[in-house]
Amino acid sequence: MVQSLWDTAKAAEMKNELDQLVYRSNLLGSDRRVCNWGGGNTSVKTTVQDFRGRDVQVMFVKGSGSDLATMKALNFTGLRLDDIAPLFEREEMPDEDMTAYLANCMIDPKHPRASIETLLHAFLPFPHVDHTHPDSIISLCCADNGRELAKEIFGDRFVWVPYIRPGFTLSRMIAKAVLDNPQAELVLMEKHGLVTWGDTSEACYAKTIEIISEAERFIESRVNEPELFGGTNYAPLPEETRRRLAAAVMPAIRGAVSDEKRMILSFDDADDVLQFVGSRDAAALSRVGAACPDHLVHTKRVPLLVDWTPEASDLEGLKQALTDGIAAYKEEYKAYFERNRSEGDVMFEAAPRVILIPGVGMINTGKSLAMSKVSGALYHRAIAVMRGATALGKFVSLSESESYAVEYWPLELYKLSLAPAEAEFSRKIALITGGAGGIGSATARRLTAEGAHVVLADLNLEGAQKVADELNAQYGEGRALAVKMDVTKEEEVAEAYAQAALAYGGVDIIVNNAGLATSSPFEETSLKEWNLNMNVLGTGYFLVAREAFKQMQTQGIGGSMVFIGSKNSVYAGKNASAYSSVKALEAHLARCIAAEGGQYGIRVNSILPDAILQGSAIWNSNWRNERAAAYGIEPDQLEEYYRKRTTLLVNIYPSDVAESIAFFASSRSEKTTGCMLTVDGGVPAAFTR
């Protein structure tokens, strides 16, 4: 049940009404049962001084594109109420005209663009207004008998407004209905949400919570848990089985949903999801439509419920059901678009954003992990709404044409056009072996800075986790994942790819970088030393590349592998026969894979760096002493020795190699494969020929 989170002492610390509005908004948004991600809006009407020192009546309202849970004062738009007031006398106003008019009412052009629901707040004659999308209220507003039941709950305290897409007409309709019903305490918006108000910020918040709670209690009194969604048809599979199946099918799903642009996937097997996908009525309910206009922008009108029986845990059968289901969904979406399109409309991706698998859970898609999870979070809300609506009566939704009008709403399309261009590695997933080391961590930082999601695989899990934590703190939760991997162990390599698939859906970029080095005169090279180099740098690179190749084949959308070789790949290093031999093996293995991978769009290239001492576990080992001894110098003279032997008289750093990796992984080298690039400052003995 929703609870009040208002802290009187904390609220008293707020300096002004705008600060209290921020506090109230954050409280409302912090509980997704109250307000969807990115949805809802709040406002306050107050007095400010303009640039001439005159008192001006201003409304601060949530600006477009922010989220109540995290927004700050700068995310609100201030508008002069005297400029807005005359609009109430108009009979109609197109969205484009309203948006242009409101832009001229802003007290500061740096404020965000005014929300489409700005006039809803402005026309209501109350100091504080909340518009939210509570599960319980939308359940009521999406029940076929919702208006009648609302009378049982709220008596004559509510105003019911039929569904109209947000904008001038709806805002004016709500205001007139409230003015005509002085006893009203709330507005119920059919298939949409709730509007409440108050004389103070605290009173407004309290009223919102009170109304939600009343609806919750009424619904819960009618819930018959064993019969929810028609009762259980399929029990959830054991957790380990669910996750194994999801990891196995997500690369195939990713390929199937990545038509024009790659998608990032997420997996969700929460209890409410498992209950719904395994229910008798899931197939019918999932086809009714979105529970709220705010939902379908991120979830599409309907999800894909896969036609699969979970009892046998049949992996191949599930893959086939997914392939067939996604193909059919795309065709259906294209037909939906054609039936409803207007001149100039351009179709979004036709693939589903929400995929429901009986016994297993839910897989969501998005342009990033964060947006994929937004789709999932909103479908959790849809499940909650269907739970409530079916407990009250029959679940109903927007019509097909109403849904299309929201999904392809010019104002929503305009909002999308304002988004910054996607970075080079947006929608890409990179798995980096040796991710805790100098080259690995520098590469992770370089790729993540341009939008990538990264998997840091390393024997040193603590070190990899430290890098992942740093990246997640800087770029957002979930952008980096640390996994433990011994590249010489086939099962650990396979498990790392399974974790990558479960976390993001698959892989696009592989950086084969894990390494070690030993130095001995040839006659003193032991079989143990030889095998150590061969196992880690030969077999390890083979296993990592092979698993990547298989996953990329399954996805069917290509990929890029970058092998980190060495100057010694083409140069016979003194006292390093084992290391040099296997580095040559790596370079040729990369070319072999490139020859076979071309037909699948899989590119494989090698980078040959030299003497990267900074941040390197290898150079902090006995290798430093061994190489110094081979050259007849002291260990602390190595860096200067390596610099002076280059034609450019430079040292090589992890960031230099990371830049080369970024080049090979990027679209700038999309027609390059089987190539070797030296990053060594120019060592003539290692010039390729």
XYZ file of C-alpha atoms in Angstrom:
689
model
C 0.000 0.000 0.000
C 1.163 3.537 -0.792
C 2.303 5.465 2.280
C 2.906 9.169 2.920
C 6.618 9.978 2.846
C 6.236 13.636 3.859
C 8.790 14.768 6.429
C 7.587 18.004 8.017
C 11.014 18.883 9.384
C 12.679 18.350 6.042
C 9.984 20.275 4.188
C 10.466 23.187 6.610
C 14.081 23.472 5.444
C 12.939 24.413 1.932
C 13.695 28.059 1.202
C 10.742 28.831 -1.047
C 7.691 27.408 -2.787
C 9.698 26.146 -5.750
C 11.970 24.162 -3.424
C 8.899 22.665 -1.739
C 7.543 21.761 -5.183
C 10.792 19.944 -5.955
C 10.540 18.085 -2.644
C 6.922 17.102 -3.273
C 7.650 16.009 -6.828
C 10.572 13.827 -5.764
C 8.402 12.118 -3.141
C 5.675 11.392 -5.683
C 8.128 10.079 -8.250
C 10.053 7.928 -5.777
C 7.147 5.430 -5.645
C 6.412 4.097 -9.109
C 3.018 2.899 -7.906
C 2.199 6.615 -7.730
C 3.838 7.947 -10.867
C 5.411 6.374 -13.934
C 8.984 7.016 -14.997
C 9.009 10.296 -16.898
C 5.252 10.747 -16.440
C 3.012 12.995 -14.396
C 3.502 16.650 -13.598
C 3.262 19.003 -10.637
C 2.944 22.757 -10.235
C 2.835 25.711 -7.872
C 1.443 29.208 -8.428
C 3.430 31.894 -6.642
C 4.742 35.439 -6.889
C 8.205 36.345 -8.149
C 9.903 39.606 -8.988
C 10.685 40.266 -12.624
C 13.793 41.977 -13.988
C 12.291 45.390 -13.062
C 11.505 44.385 -9.514
C 7.735 44.084 -10.094
C 5.682 41.319 -8.481
C 4.506 38.864 -11.120
C 2.118 35.933 -10.713
C 3.980 32.889 -12.001
C 3.281 29.178 -12.254
C 6.183 26.753 -12.011
C 5.280 23.464 -13.691
C 7.292 20.375 -14.528
C 9.020 20.943 -17.842
C 9.060 18.480 -20.703
C 11.525 15.603 -20.603
C 12.217 15.221 -16.870
C 11.266 12.640 -14.246
C 9.508 13.533 -10.990
C 11.736 11.247 -8.947
C 14.983 13.006 -9.835
C 14.093 16.460 -11.143
C 15.512 19.641 -9.645
C 14.408 23.277 -9.657
C 16.001 23.835 -13.067
C 13.678 21.196 -14.558
C 10.603 23.354 -13.910
C 9.267 25.943 -16.331
C 8.128 29.321 -15.020
C 5.248 30.979 -16.908
C 3.428 34.299 -16.388
C -0.144 33.521 -15.396
C -1.509 36.847 -16.692
C -0.376 35.828 -20.172
C -1.971 32.387 -19.891
C -5.321 33.455 -18.403
C -6.911 34.705 -21.684
C -6.529 31.260 -23.227
C -9.348 29.925 -21.063
C -11.822 31.952 -23.118
C -10.866 30.175 -26.319
C -12.911 27.266 -27.620
C -9.987 25.402 -29.181
C -6.270 25.640 -29.793
C -4.064 23.278 -31.833
C -1.061 21.725 -30.063
C 1.439 23.600 -32.221
C -0.205 26.983 -31.521
C -0.434 26.244 -27.805
C 3.239 25.247 -27.616
C 4.311 28.393 -29.471
C 2.109 30.588 -27.270
C 3.457 29.095 -24.032
C 7.021 29.682 -25.194
C 6.217 33.407 -25.100
C 4.858 33.130 -21.549
C 8.100 31.813 -20.066
C 9.906 34.004 -17.547
C 13.259 32.565 -18.568
C 14.083 31.258 -22.065
C 16.609 28.870 -20.491
C 13.804 26.944 -18.779
C 12.772 23.639 -20.392
C 9.996 23.548 -22.956
C 6.554 23.663 -21.357
C 4.746 20.331 -20.976
C 1.698 19.543 -23.093
C -0.269 19.442 -19.816
C 0.794 22.914 -18.668
C -2.669 24.400 -19.182
C -4.243 21.659 -17.062
C -2.368 23.180 -14.109
C -2.819 26.797 -15.166
C -6.599 26.596 -15.661
C -7.272 24.986 -12.266
C -7.723 27.772 -9.673
C -5.568 26.190 -6.955
C -2.071 27.087 -5.717
C -0.767 23.498 -5.931
C -1.743 20.796 -8.447
C -0.576 17.185 -8.906
C -1.197 15.012 -11.939
C -0.081 11.414 -11.387
C -0.586 7.904 -12.806
C -1.215 5.715 -9.739
C -1.713 1.997 -10.324
C -4.896 1.929 -8.289
C -6.430 4.935 -10.033
C -5.558 3.726 -13.535
C -6.988 0.316 -12.574
C -10.244 2.091 -11.810
C -10.034 4.235 -14.949
C -9.288 1.150 -17.130
C -12.134 -0.939 -15.729
C -15.217 -1.119 -17.920
C -17.347 -0.212 -14.886
C -14.851 2.256 -13.434
C -17.092 5.321 -13.362
C -19.801 3.492 -11.424
C -17.285 2.068 -8.957
C -15.757 5.513 -8.467
C -19.103 6.644 -7.088
C -18.902 3.876 -4.489
C -15.434 4.987 -3.462
C -15.563 8.782 -3.724
C -19.264 9.669 -3.720
C -19.708 13.142 -5.216
C -16.105 14.225 -4.557
C -14.793 13.365 -8.035
C -15.065 14.563 -11.594
C -14.844 11.913 -14.328
C -13.354 13.015 -17.659
C -13.644 10.773 -20.742
C -10.447 9.917 -22.576
C -9.054 12.708 -24.733
C -5.434 13.037 -25.700
C -3.668 15.628 -23.494
C -3.645 19.193 -24.752
C -5.764 22.360 -24.755
C -9.169 20.687 -25.048
C -8.607 18.263 -22.179
C -7.120 20.974 -19.950
C -10.110 23.279 -20.487
C -12.583 20.414 -20.067
C -11.085 19.471 -16.695
C -11.046 23.049 -15.445
C -14.668 23.694 -16.458
C -15.797 20.424 -14.838
C -14.049 21.292 -11.562
C -15.449 24.834 -11.573
C -18.932 23.403 -12.160
C -18.491 20.988 -9.212
C -17.263 23.002 -6.216
C -17.401 19.892 -3.998
C -14.884 18.054 -6.192
C -11.573 16.976 -4.604
C -10.126 15.055 -7.527
C -10.367 14.394 -11.237
C -10.344 10.866 -12.657
C -9.078 10.841 -16.246
C -10.417 7.822 -18.114
C -7.583 5.472 -19.174
C -5.083 8.040 -17.978
C -4.705 9.122 -14.366
C -5.457 11.402 -11.424
C -5.499 15.146 -10.731
C -5.543 16.540 -7.175
C -4.854 19.926 -5.604
C -4.328 21.786 -2.350
C -3.704 25.165 -0.729
C -0.201 24.134 0.359
C 2.365 21.759 -1.003
C 1.894 19.451 1.974
C -1.904 19.502 1.636
C -1.681 18.732 -2.072
C 0.659 15.789 -1.481
C -1.519 14.501 1.373
C -4.609 14.630 -0.832
C -2.859 12.683 -3.600
C -1.815 9.935 -1.185
C -5.250 9.882 0.484
C -7.094 9.395 -2.820
C -4.691 6.685 -3.986
C -5.047 4.864 -0.680
C -8.841 4.926 -0.855
C -8.747 3.332 -4.290
C -6.152 0.769 -3.171
C -8.246 -0.363 -0.211
C -11.326 -0.730 -2.407
C -9.449 -2.796 -4.998
C -7.712 -5.037 -2.462
C -11.063 -5.837 -0.870
C -12.084 -7.345 -4.219
C -8.897 -9.168 -5.158
C -9.112 -12.961 -5.211
C -5.418 -13.859 -5.344
C -5.750 -17.490 -6.582
C -8.009 -16.355 -9.426
C -5.967 -13.333 -10.550
C -5.558 -13.243 -14.336
C -7.738 -16.361 -14.538
C -5.502 -18.422 -12.265
C -2.248 -20.258 -12.914
C -1.674 -22.041 -16.192
C 2.117 -22.513 -15.976
C 4.200 -22.465 -12.811
C 7.539 -20.634 -12.976
C 10.531 -22.761 -13.874
C 13.299 -22.951 -11.238
C 15.385 -19.751 -11.104
C 18.549 -21.387 -12.417
C 16.616 -22.847 -15.367
C 14.935 -19.521 -16.128
C 18.224 -17.666 -16.233
C 19.949 -20.362 -18.267
C 17.188 -20.289 -20.872
C 17.125 -16.491 -20.977
C 20.895 -16.259 -21.454
C 20.713 -18.853 -24.233
C 17.966 -17.092 -26.227
C 18.748 -13.413 -25.673
C 21.418 -13.152 -28.410
C 18.920 -14.582 -30.919
C 16.269 -12.154 -29.683
C 18.719 -9.279 -29.930
C 19.457 -10.111 -33.527
C 15.771 -10.429 -34.360
C 14.816 -7.058 -32.842
C 17.847 -5.127 -34.150
C 16.625 -4.316 -37.640
C 17.921 -0.831 -38.390
C 19.623 -0.142 -35.064
C 20.968 -2.494 -32.429
C 18.990 -2.861 -29.234
C 20.125 -3.513 -25.687
C 18.148 -6.149 -23.769
C 17.323 -6.755 -20.122
C 15.845 -9.754 -18.343
C 13.259 -9.627 -15.569
C 11.795 -12.558 -13.658
C 10.175 -10.758 -10.740
C 7.269 -12.492 -9.009
C 4.532 -10.329 -10.552
C 5.914 -10.945 -14.041
C 6.060 -14.707 -13.511
C 2.526 -14.732 -12.141
C 1.199 -12.837 -15.161
C 3.071 -14.694 -17.924
C 2.036 -18.029 -16.442
C -1.641 -17.130 -16.078
C -4.588 -18.453 -18.071
C -5.728 -15.004 -19.196
C -2.295 -13.576 -20.064
C -2.742 -14.121 -23.803
C -6.054 -12.260 -23.913
C -5.132 -9.509 -21.446
C -1.814 -8.733 -23.098
C -3.659 -8.038 -26.353
C -6.102 -5.482 -24.928
C -3.689 -2.548 -25.181
C -1.619 -0.191 -23.073
C -2.863 0.672 -19.599
C -1.939 4.346 -19.959
C -0.758 6.668 -22.761
C 2.522 7.151 -20.905
C 3.088 3.386 -21.040
C 2.778 2.782 -24.752
C 5.423 5.357 -25.677
C 7.948 2.928 -24.148
C 6.171 -0.444 -24.324
C 4.272 -0.126 -27.633
C 0.571 -0.861 -27.736
C 0.941 -4.567 -26.911
C 3.767 -6.904 -25.879
C 4.742 -10.184 -27.514
C 3.597 -13.170 -25.469
C 5.558 -16.151 -26.796
C 3.553 -19.251 -27.648
C 5.638 -21.784 -25.713
C 4.929 -24.411 -23.087
C 7.565 -24.262 -20.329
C 7.167 -27.696 -18.757
C 9.723 -29.392 -21.005
C 12.276 -26.531 -20.741
C 12.796 -27.076 -24.476
C 15.500 -24.607 -25.545
C 15.289 -25.242 -29.282
C 11.517 -25.047 -29.139
C 11.752 -21.717 -27.317
C 14.195 -20.335 -29.884
C 11.855 -21.291 -32.696
C 8.827 -19.844 -30.899
C 10.706 -16.581 -30.362
C 11.866 -16.395 -33.978
C 8.351 -17.020 -35.271
C 6.747 -14.746 -32.684
C 9.017 -11.765 -33.354
C 8.590 -12.122 -37.120
C 4.797 -12.230 -36.769
C 4.844 -9.260 -34.358
C 6.780 -7.159 -36.866
C 4.315 -7.917 -39.635
C 1.404 -7.093 -37.373
C 3.024 -3.808 -36.310
C 3.639 -2.827 -39.929
C -0.024 -3.468 -40.702
C -1.066 -1.396 -37.650
C 1.119 1.447 -38.899
C -0.318 1.283 -42.410
C -3.902 1.260 -41.111
C -3.412 4.394 -39.049
C -0.627 6.394 -40.671
C -0.901 9.991 -41.732
C 1.024 11.559 -44.565
C 4.646 12.029 -43.560
C 4.670 9.490 -40.713
C 7.834 7.410 -40.525
C 7.507 4.016 -38.838
C 9.459 3.287 -35.677
C 11.169 -0.070 -35.265
C 8.543 -2.765 -35.726
C 9.971 -5.184 -33.162
C 8.467 -5.595 -29.672
C 9.758 -3.689 -26.662
C 8.285 -6.220 -24.215
C 8.619 -9.988 -24.716
C 6.815 -12.286 -22.266
C 7.847 -15.934 -21.919
C 5.669 -18.316 -19.842
C 7.607 -19.868 -16.978
C 10.672 -17.722 -17.684
C 9.860 -14.027 -17.370
C 10.113 -10.827 -19.398
C 12.758 -9.561 -21.814
C 12.765 -5.866 -22.671
C 14.460 -3.944 -25.440
C 15.694 -0.371 -25.715
C 18.411 1.841 -27.134
C 20.303 1.460 -23.841
C 20.070 -0.723 -20.785
C 18.463 2.177 -18.927
C 15.720 2.588 -21.561
C 15.245 -1.172 -21.785
C 14.604 -1.185 -18.055
C 12.185 1.721 -18.397
C 10.122 -0.440 -20.757
C 10.236 -3.209 -18.169
C 9.350 -0.909 -15.289
C 6.324 0.389 -17.174
C 5.137 -3.128 -17.946
C 5.315 -3.889 -14.232
C 2.905 -0.990 -13.843
C 0.740 -2.414 -16.639
C 0.568 -5.743 -14.814
C -0.444 -3.947 -11.621
C -3.172 -2.066 -13.502
C -4.505 -5.243 -15.127
C -4.489 -6.884 -11.693
C -6.655 -4.110 -10.281
C -8.904 -3.624 -13.308
C -9.714 -7.334 -13.616
C -10.455 -7.514 -9.891
C -13.004 -4.735 -10.418
C -14.449 -5.771 -13.780
C -13.113 -6.005 -17.316
C -9.830 -4.413 -18.366
C -10.254 -1.903 -21.207
C -7.724 0.289 -22.964
C -7.258 2.904 -25.646
C -8.568 2.046 -29.075
C -6.085 1.272 -31.816
C -6.484 4.725 -33.371
C -6.103 6.427 -29.979
C -2.961 4.419 -29.323
C -1.487 5.334 -32.678
C -2.310 8.996 -32.112
C -0.222 8.933 -28.925
C 2.629 6.833 -30.319
C 2.991 9.048 -33.416
C 1.945 12.295 -31.754
C 3.782 15.190 -33.450
C 4.745 16.641 -30.068
C 6.297 13.328 -29.006
C 8.134 13.127 -32.324
C 9.357 16.689 -31.845
C 10.647 15.760 -28.392
C 12.595 12.882 -29.941
C 14.075 15.248 -32.510
C 15.581 17.328 -29.699
C 17.551 14.379 -28.333
C 21.302 14.601 -28.957
C 22.809 12.429 -31.672
C 23.799 8.988 -30.461
C 27.497 8.461 -29.763
C 29.683 6.079 -31.789
C 29.310 3.127 -29.422
C 25.736 3.688 -28.284
C 23.775 0.429 -28.522
C 27.071 -1.527 -28.538
C 28.243 -4.102 -25.977
C 31.972 -4.672 -25.504
C 33.556 -7.581 -23.635
C 37.127 -6.822 -22.574
C 39.399 -9.508 -21.174
C 42.041 -8.302 -18.760
C 39.541 -5.578 -17.933
C 41.167 -4.674 -14.612
C 44.564 -3.929 -16.184
C 46.013 -0.843 -17.809
C 44.932 -1.441 -21.416
C 41.655 -3.109 -20.413
C 40.517 -0.353 -18.049
C 41.632 2.425 -20.439
C 39.679 0.741 -23.244
C 36.594 0.405 -21.039
C 36.753 4.115 -20.214
C 37.256 5.049 -23.861
C 34.343 2.980 -25.162
C 31.960 3.838 -22.332
C 32.607 7.551 -22.834
C 31.102 7.108 -26.315
C 28.053 5.165 -25.226
C 29.144 1.524 -24.952
C 28.037 -0.959 -22.334
C 31.075 -2.933 -21.194
C 31.755 -6.320 -19.618
C 35.078 -6.351 -17.744
C 36.343 -9.931 -17.598
C 39.356 -10.651 -15.428
C 40.830 -13.171 -13.016
C 41.134 -10.180 -10.706
C 37.409 -9.750 -10.072
C 37.987 -7.162 -7.348
C 40.005 -5.003 -9.740
C 37.452 -5.389 -12.520
C 34.640 -4.510 -10.116
C 36.489 -1.357 -9.068
C 36.664 -0.204 -12.690
C 32.993 -1.147 -13.255
C 31.928 0.799 -10.167
C 33.822 3.848 -11.401
C 32.160 3.678 -14.806
C 28.678 3.128 -13.381
C 29.104 6.095 -11.057
C 30.144 8.301 -13.963
C 27.862 7.098 -16.749
C 24.879 5.525 -15.019
C 23.875 2.300 -13.334
C 24.365 -0.814 -15.428
C 26.791 0.596 -17.989
C 29.552 -1.775 -16.827
C 29.551 -5.332 -15.533
C 32.492 -7.149 -13.894
C 32.796 -10.919 -14.345
C 35.458 -13.359 -13.223
C 37.112 -15.212 -16.083
C 40.101 -17.490 -16.400
C 40.622 -17.473 -20.166
C 42.173 -20.941 -20.062
C 38.995 -22.506 -18.658
C 36.390 -23.231 -21.284
C 33.487 -23.272 -18.844
C 34.435 -19.891 -17.324
C 34.696 -18.294 -20.762
C 31.261 -19.659 -21.733
C 29.814 -18.466 -18.419
C 31.159 -14.938 -18.959
C 29.367 -14.754 -22.315
C 26.203 -16.099 -20.713
C 26.416 -13.321 -18.123
C 26.939 -10.749 -20.873
C 23.888 -12.086 -22.705
C 21.759 -12.038 -19.577
C 22.889 -8.510 -18.680
C 22.707 -6.864 -22.115
C 21.583 -9.367 -24.736
C 24.875 -10.315 -26.383
C 28.161 -8.787 -27.595
C 29.301 -6.527 -30.438
C 32.937 -5.835 -29.606
C 35.506 -8.251 -28.199
C 38.850 -7.006 -26.933
C 41.100 -10.065 -26.554
C 43.553 -8.501 -24.132
C 44.199 -10.762 -21.127
C 47.903 -11.385 -20.895
C 51.115 -12.337 -19.173
C 54.739 -12.444 -20.191
C 57.831 -14.408 -19.277
C 61.457 -14.056 -20.309
C 64.130 -16.746 -20.486
C 67.003 -17.649 -22.789
C 65.763 -20.309 -25.184
C 67.847 -23.118 -23.681
C 66.463 -22.271 -20.224
C 62.827 -22.101 -21.342
C 60.990 -24.831 -19.456
C 58.001 -26.756 -20.711
C 56.025 -25.210 -17.851
C 56.916 -21.705 -19.040
C 56.142 -22.620 -22.665
C 52.756 -24.101 -21.739
C 51.875 -21.140 -19.528
C 52.313 -18.732 -22.438
C 50.533 -21.027 -24.859
C 47.616 -21.647 -22.484
C 46.921 -18.009 -21.631
C 47.896 -16.199 -24.828
C 47.082 -18.938 -27.315
C 44.346 -21.181 -25.979
C 42.849 -18.299 -23.981
C 42.553 -16.039 -27.030
C 41.128 -18.959 -29.012
C 38.434 -19.736 -26.422
C 37.431 -16.098 -25.979
C 37.228 -15.560 -29.744
C 35.395 -18.817 -30.421
C 32.636 -18.070 -27.910
C 32.349 -14.541 -29.286
C 32.124 -15.901 -32.831
C 29.285 -18.239 -31.877
C 27.346 -15.513 -30.076
C 27.838 -13.063 -32.938
C 26.679 -15.723 -35.420
C 23.544 -16.244 -33.334
C 22.820 -12.519 -33.237
C 23.347 -12.220 -36.981
C 24.247 -8.517 -36.848
C 28.020 -8.743 -37.219
C 30.649 -7.664 -34.737
C 34.238 -6.640 -34.212
C 37.080 -8.466 -32.477
C 40.326 -6.727 -31.609
C 43.311 -8.839 -30.589
C 46.028 -7.204 -28.504
C 49.206 -8.661 -29.911
C 52.674 -7.237 -29.497
C 55.682 -5.922 -31.332
C 56.875 -9.480 -30.719
C 54.082 -10.755 -32.977
C 56.343 -9.846 -35.913
C 59.701 -9.399 -34.179
C 61.737 -12.184 -32.567
C 62.249 -10.803 -29.092
C 65.498 -11.736 -27.375
C 65.074 -14.153 -24.443
C 61.315 -14.377 -25.101
C 60.816 -17.332 -27.421
C 57.670 -18.611 -25.688
C 56.065 -15.163 -25.481
C 57.079 -14.126 -29.022
C 55.910 -17.410 -30.545
C 52.473 -17.258 -29.038
C 52.100 -13.571 -29.903
C 52.744 -14.539 -33.518
C 50.118 -17.278 -33.097
C 47.601 -14.667 -31.902
C 48.122 -12.478 -34.940
C 47.662 -15.382 -37.331
C 44.671 -16.720 -35.403
C 43.061 -13.301 -35.804
C 43.587 -13.458 -39.576
C 42.151 -16.979 -39.716
C 39.008 -15.874 -37.881
C 38.757 -12.804 -40.119
C 38.781 -15.079 -43.174
C 35.857 -17.104 -41.833
C 33.967 -14.258 -40.190
C 33.526 -11.993 -43.180
C 30.375 -13.723 -44.406
C 28.774 -12.985 -41.019
C 29.924 -9.374 -40.851
C 32.458 -10.268 -38.143
C 35.662 -8.233 -38.437
C 38.892 -9.277 -36.680
C 41.931 -7.018 -36.408
C 45.101 -6.935 -34.314
C 46.988 -4.182 -32.543
C 50.715 -4.601 -31.962
C 51.812 -2.351 -29.098
C 55.182 -2.291 -27.382
C 56.363 -1.779 -23.824
C 53.328 -0.355 -22.049
C 54.565 -0.026 -18.518
C 51.849 2.250 -17.129
C 49.120 0.436 -15.170
C 50.372 -2.978 -16.259
C 50.332 -5.993 -13.969
C 52.764 -7.672 -16.358
C 55.366 -4.928 -16.020
C 54.952 -4.880 -12.268
C 55.927 -8.567 -12.189
C 59.308 -10.203 -12.698
C 58.970 -9.485 -16.425
C 60.387 -5.986 -15.807
C 63.523 -7.395 -14.222
C 63.844 -10.080 -16.881
C 63.597 -7.617 -19.764
C 66.024 -5.211 -18.114
C 68.496 -8.057 -17.704
C 68.062 -9.015 -21.357
C 69.040 -5.481 -22.385
C 71.797 -5.148 -19.767
C 70.196 -2.192 -17.961
C 68.584 -1.503 -14.598
C 64.777 -2.001 -14.243
C 64.184 1.691 -13.553
C 65.902 2.537 -16.864
C 63.453 0.523 -18.972
C 60.948 3.278 -19.718
C 63.634 5.619 -21.026
C 65.282 2.745 -22.920
C 62.056 1.935 -24.738
C 61.399 5.585 -25.531
C 64.806 6.104 -27.098
C 64.572 3.064 -29.345
C 61.452 4.394 -31.086
C 61.783 6.546 -34.184
C 59.284 9.014 -32.694
C 61.092 9.104 -29.326
C 57.886 8.492 -27.386
C 56.548 6.163 -24.730
C 53.370 4.181 -25.360
C 50.510 4.377 -22.844
C 47.309 2.364 -22.309
C 45.250 5.273 -23.678
C 47.171 5.039 -26.984
C 46.179 1.405 -27.397
C 42.609 2.162 -26.283
C 42.360 4.765 -29.044
C 43.442 2.197 -31.628
C 40.948 -0.329 -30.265
C 38.211 2.288 -30.547
C 39.179 2.850 -34.181
C 39.022 -0.842 -35.086
C 35.731 -1.280 -33.205
C 34.125 1.771 -34.790
C 32.294 2.482 -38.028
C 35.436 4.266 -39.255
C 36.996 0.875 -39.974
C 33.856 -0.985 -40.980
C 35.534 -2.229 -44.185
C 38.764 -3.320 -42.511
C 39.451 -6.852 -41.302
C 42.499 -9.092 -40.984
C 44.648 -6.014 -40.396
C 47.582 -5.466 -38.023
C 48.200 -1.962 -36.644
C 51.450 -1.136 -34.850
C 51.286 1.177 -31.835
C 54.911 1.170 -30.775
C 56.290 4.614 -31.526
C 58.087 3.203 -34.530
C 60.448 0.308 -33.843
C 62.125 -0.326 -37.206
C 62.907 -3.951 -36.384
C 59.170 -4.577 -35.984
C 57.983 -2.832 -39.137
C 55.565 -5.230 -40.836
C 56.689 -6.491 -44.208
